[in-house]
XYZ file of C-alpha atoms in Angstrom:
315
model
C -21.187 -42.358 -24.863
C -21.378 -45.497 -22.888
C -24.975 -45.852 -20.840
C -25.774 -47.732 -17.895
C -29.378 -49.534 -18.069
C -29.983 -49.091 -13.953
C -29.420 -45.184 -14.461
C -26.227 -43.857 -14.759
C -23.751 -43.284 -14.046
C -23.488 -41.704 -17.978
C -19.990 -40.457 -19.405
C -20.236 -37.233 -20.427
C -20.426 -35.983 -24.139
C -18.629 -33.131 -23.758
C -15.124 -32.574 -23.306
C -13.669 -32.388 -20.250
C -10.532 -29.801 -18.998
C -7.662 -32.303 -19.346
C -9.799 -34.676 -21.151
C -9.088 -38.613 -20.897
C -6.083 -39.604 -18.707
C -4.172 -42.168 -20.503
C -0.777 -44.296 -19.122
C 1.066 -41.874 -21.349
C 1.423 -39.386 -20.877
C -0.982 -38.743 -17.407
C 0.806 -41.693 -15.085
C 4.346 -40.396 -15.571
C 3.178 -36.671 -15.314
C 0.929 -37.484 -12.462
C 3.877 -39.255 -10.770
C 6.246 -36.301 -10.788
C 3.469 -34.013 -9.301
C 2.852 -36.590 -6.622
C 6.249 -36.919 -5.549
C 6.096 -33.104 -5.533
C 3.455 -33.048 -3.255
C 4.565 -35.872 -0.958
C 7.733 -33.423 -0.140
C 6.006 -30.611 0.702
C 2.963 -32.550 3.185
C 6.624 -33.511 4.857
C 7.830 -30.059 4.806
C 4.830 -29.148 6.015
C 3.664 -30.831 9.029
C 8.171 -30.714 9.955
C 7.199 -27.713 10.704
C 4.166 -27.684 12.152
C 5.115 -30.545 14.618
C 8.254 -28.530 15.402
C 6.546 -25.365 16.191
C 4.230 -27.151 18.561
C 7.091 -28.293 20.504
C 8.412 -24.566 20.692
C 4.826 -23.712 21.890
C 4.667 -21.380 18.512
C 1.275 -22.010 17.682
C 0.610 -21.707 13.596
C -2.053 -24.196 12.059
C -2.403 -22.675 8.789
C 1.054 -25.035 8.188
C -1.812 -27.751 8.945
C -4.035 -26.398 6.403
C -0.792 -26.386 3.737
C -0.854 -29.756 4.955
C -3.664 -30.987 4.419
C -4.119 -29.185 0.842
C -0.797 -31.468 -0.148
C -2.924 -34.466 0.976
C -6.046 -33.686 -0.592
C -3.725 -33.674 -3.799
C -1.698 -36.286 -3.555
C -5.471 -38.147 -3.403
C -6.218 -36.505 -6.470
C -2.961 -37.565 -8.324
C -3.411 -40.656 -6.964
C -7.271 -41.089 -8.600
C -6.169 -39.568 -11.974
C -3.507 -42.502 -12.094
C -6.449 -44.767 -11.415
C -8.686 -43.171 -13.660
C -5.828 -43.564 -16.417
C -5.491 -47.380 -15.715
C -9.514 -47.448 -15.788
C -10.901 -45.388 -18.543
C -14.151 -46.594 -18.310
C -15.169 -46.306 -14.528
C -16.903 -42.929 -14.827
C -17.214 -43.250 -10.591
C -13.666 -43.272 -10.378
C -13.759 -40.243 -13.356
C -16.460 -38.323 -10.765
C -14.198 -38.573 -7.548
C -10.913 -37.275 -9.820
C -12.501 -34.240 -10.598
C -14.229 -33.855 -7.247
C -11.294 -33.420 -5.740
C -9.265 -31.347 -8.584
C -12.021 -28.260 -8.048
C -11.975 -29.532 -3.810
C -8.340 -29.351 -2.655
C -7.486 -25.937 -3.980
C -10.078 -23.908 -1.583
C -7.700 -24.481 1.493
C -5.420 -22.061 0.068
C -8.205 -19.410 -0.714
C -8.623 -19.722 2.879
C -5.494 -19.100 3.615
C -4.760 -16.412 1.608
C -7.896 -14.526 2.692
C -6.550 -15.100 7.066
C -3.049 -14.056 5.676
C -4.571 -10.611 4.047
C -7.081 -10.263 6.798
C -3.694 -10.164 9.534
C -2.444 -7.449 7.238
C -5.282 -5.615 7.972
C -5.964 -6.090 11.025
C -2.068 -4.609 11.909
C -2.437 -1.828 9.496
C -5.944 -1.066 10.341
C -7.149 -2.224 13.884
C -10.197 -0.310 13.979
C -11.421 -2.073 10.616
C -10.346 -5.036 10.622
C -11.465 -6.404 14.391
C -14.797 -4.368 13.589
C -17.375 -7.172 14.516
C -19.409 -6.406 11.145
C -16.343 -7.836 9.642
C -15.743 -10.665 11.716
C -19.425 -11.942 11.070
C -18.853 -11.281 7.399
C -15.472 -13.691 7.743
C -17.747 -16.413 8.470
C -20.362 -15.683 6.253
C -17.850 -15.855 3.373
C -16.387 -19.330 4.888
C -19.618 -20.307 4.845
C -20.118 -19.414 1.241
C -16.760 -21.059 0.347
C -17.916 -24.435 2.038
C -21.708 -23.862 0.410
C -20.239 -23.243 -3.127
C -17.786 -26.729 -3.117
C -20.804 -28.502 -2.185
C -22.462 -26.853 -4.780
C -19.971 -28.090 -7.312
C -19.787 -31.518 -6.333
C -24.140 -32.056 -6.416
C -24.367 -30.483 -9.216
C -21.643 -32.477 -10.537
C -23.140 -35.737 -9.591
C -26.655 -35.168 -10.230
C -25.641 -34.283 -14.390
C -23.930 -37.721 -14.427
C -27.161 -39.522 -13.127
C -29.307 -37.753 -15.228
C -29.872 -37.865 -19.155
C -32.962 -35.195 -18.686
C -31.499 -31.848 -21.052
C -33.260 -29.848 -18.302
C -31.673 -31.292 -15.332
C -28.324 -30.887 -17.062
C -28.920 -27.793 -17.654
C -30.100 -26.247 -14.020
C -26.858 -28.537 -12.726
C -24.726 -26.047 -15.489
C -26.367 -22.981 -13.715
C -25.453 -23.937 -10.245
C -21.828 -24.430 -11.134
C -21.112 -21.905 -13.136
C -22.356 -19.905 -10.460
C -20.663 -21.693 -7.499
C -17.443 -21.450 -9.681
C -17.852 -17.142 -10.359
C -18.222 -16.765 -6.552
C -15.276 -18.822 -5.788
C -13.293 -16.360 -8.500
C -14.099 -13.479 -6.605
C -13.382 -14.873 -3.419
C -10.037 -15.570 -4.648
C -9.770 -11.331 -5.390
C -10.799 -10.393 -1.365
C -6.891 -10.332 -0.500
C -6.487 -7.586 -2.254
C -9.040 -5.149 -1.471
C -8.041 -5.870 1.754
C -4.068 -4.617 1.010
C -5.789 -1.905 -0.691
C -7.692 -0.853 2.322
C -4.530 -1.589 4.630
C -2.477 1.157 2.575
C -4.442 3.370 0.673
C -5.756 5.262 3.762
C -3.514 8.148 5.945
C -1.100 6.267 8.303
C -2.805 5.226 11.473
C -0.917 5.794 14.786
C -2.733 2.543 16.093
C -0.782 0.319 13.656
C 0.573 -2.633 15.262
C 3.184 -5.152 13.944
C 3.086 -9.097 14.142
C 5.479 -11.811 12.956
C 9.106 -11.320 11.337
C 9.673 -9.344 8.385
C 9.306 -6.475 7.302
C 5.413 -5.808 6.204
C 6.295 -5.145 2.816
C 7.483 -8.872 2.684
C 4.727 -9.677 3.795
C 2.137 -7.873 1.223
C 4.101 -9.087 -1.557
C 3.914 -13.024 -0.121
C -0.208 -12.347 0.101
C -0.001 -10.848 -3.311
C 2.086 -12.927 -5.190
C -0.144 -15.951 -3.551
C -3.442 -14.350 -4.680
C -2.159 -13.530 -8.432
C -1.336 -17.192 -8.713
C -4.768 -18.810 -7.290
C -7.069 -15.947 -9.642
C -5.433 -16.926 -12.503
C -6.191 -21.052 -11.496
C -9.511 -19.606 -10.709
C -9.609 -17.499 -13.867
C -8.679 -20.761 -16.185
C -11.427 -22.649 -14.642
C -14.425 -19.990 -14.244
C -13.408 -19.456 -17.800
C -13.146 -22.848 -19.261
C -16.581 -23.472 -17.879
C -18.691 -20.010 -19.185
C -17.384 -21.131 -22.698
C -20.017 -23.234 -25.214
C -19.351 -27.028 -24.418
C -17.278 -28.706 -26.849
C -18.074 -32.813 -27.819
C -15.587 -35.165 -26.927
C -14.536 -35.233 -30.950
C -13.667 -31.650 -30.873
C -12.371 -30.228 -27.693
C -11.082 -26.820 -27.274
C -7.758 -25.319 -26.422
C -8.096 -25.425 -22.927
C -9.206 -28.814 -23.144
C -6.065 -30.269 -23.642
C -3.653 -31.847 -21.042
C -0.872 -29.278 -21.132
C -2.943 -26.132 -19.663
C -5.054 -29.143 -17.257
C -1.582 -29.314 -15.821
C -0.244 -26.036 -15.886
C -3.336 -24.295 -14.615
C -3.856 -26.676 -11.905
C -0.771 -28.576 -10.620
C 2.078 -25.951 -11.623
C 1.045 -22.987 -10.274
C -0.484 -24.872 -7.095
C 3.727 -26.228 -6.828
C 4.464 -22.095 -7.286
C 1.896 -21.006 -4.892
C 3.696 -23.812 -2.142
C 7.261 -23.230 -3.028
C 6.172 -19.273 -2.267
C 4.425 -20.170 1.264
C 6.505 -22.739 2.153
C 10.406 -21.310 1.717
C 9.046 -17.793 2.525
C 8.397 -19.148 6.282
C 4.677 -17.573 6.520
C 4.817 -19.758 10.252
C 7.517 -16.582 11.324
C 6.285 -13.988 9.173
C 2.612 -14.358 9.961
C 2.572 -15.515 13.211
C 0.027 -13.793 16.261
C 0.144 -14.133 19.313
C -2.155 -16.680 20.719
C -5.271 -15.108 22.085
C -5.532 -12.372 19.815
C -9.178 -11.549 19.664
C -9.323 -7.520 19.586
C -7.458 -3.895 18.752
C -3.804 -3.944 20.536
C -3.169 -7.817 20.795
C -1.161 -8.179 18.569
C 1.576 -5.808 20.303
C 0.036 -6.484 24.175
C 0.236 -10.213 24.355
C 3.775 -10.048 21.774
C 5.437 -8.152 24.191
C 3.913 -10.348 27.099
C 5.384 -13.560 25.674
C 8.581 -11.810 25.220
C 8.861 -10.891 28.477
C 8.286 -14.049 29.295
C 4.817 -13.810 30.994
C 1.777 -16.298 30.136
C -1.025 -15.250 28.091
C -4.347 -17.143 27.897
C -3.939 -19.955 26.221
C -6.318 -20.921 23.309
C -6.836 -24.534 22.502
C -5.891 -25.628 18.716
C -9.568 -26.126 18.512
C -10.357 -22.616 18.305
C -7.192 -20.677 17.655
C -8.546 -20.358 14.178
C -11.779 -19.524 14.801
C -10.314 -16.815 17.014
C -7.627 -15.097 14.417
C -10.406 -14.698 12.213
């Protein structure tokens, strides 16, 4: 372990999920995955930038933006981090932004789900206990990355066993509530369908709503089990450097990260969530959804929302 006489930063011990990026193999897999990514920011904000022009409001194709981009940075610092094995800054912002970038889609599988609900189950799911509950669980989401990245920092500035250890705490907690955040979509499915049929269900979008449920499903399966690998890879017993585990190695790194991230885009992306999911703008209570639908397809104005707060609004 190399130390730094004016106080860290210290390279850790212990190994590491995907352990020391090398030229080979990292740089050429790392390329791949950035290309990858680079096509679907495109995709992306194509079809954001066209929607704006059609006045078909839909920024959670800006969120699947800027998840590609906050990828493409971290490809782009594990390439560095390859060509400089030694610079454990560089090594801190890599994995930074390997447990950061992934939270935009909990996010929006969670506003995808909560639309479900909110069609199926209007009385439920624009019940203002809820709503503040929505942003107390964004909230949580936002406190637990920046949980994760102090915690983080402060065990590579520290050689005190006790400080270490506290820092362990706080992210293996921060990383158990962000696995069971990643599970809320499906309770609320659950909710949507297990109850008697309401006669105040509303419809939203194209597609039939069993499209729909399987798109939100499908898309939550796929982040709990990157959630899963990592909640799990960081209960287990800390491995040295000399003897890392299983899930140590490159191959699940990748596969458990950047694959099924590629999966979970290929499934938003193609399947057109900006038709299927869409809401009118202004939706903010019970009836909306059909009121101001068949408003705008009568051709009459609704109040308009500003970007700003469209989001803030759907949820």
């Amino acid at each position: 372990m190399l130390l730094d006489k004016r106080g860290g930063p210290y390279a850790s011990p212990y190994a590491g999920v995907g352990g020391l990026p090398s030229v080979i193999p990292d740089v050429p897999i790392c390329a791949v995955f950035l290309a990858l990514y680079i096509g679907f920011a495109a995709t992306n904000m194509t079809i954001l930038q066209i929607n704006r022009r059609r006045n078909h409001k839909f920024l959670i194709s800006g969120m699947l933006f800027g998840f590609c981009m906050a990828r493409i940075t971290t490809l782009v610092l594990r390439i560095a981090w390859a060509n400089r094995q030694r610079n454990v800054r560089l090594a801190i912002a890599a994995n930074v932004f390997v447990n950061a970038g992934i939270l935009l889609v909990y996010i929006i599988n969670l506003l995808l789900a909560q639309r479900i609900l909110r069609a199926k189950r209007p009385r439920i799911g624009w019940n203002p206990a809820l709503r503040v509950a929505y942003k107390i669980l964004y909230a949580l989401i936002a406190g637990a990355l920046i949980m994760v990245i102090t915690a983080m920092v402060v065990s590579i500035y520290t050689l005190d066993k006790h400080t270490q250890s506290q820092c362990r705490d706080v992210q293996l907690a921060a990383i158990t509530l962000l696995l069971v955040i990643t599970c809320l979509p499906i309770p609320h499915i659950l909710v949507a369908f297990l109850f008697p049929r309401s006669d105040q269900e509303e419809s939203f979008g194209k597609g039939s709503m069993a499209s729909k449920v399987i798109i939100v499903a499908l898309s939550s399966a796929l982040c709990i089990f990157i959630a899963g690998f990592k909640t799990g890879a960081l209960w287990s017993t800390p491995r040295p450097v000399t003897n890392p585990a299983w899930f140590d190695a490159k191959a699940p790194f990748y596969v458990f990260n950047f694959v099924l991230e590629i999966l979970i885009l290929c499934l938003l992306t193609f399947s057109r969530i900006d038709k299927r999911f869409h809401i009118p703008n202004g939706s903010t209570q019970p009836g909306d959804y059909t009121r101001l639908g068949l408003q705008l397809d009568k051709g009459v104005e609704t109040d308009q929302v500003p970007d700003s707060v469209e989001m803030k609004n759907n949820a």
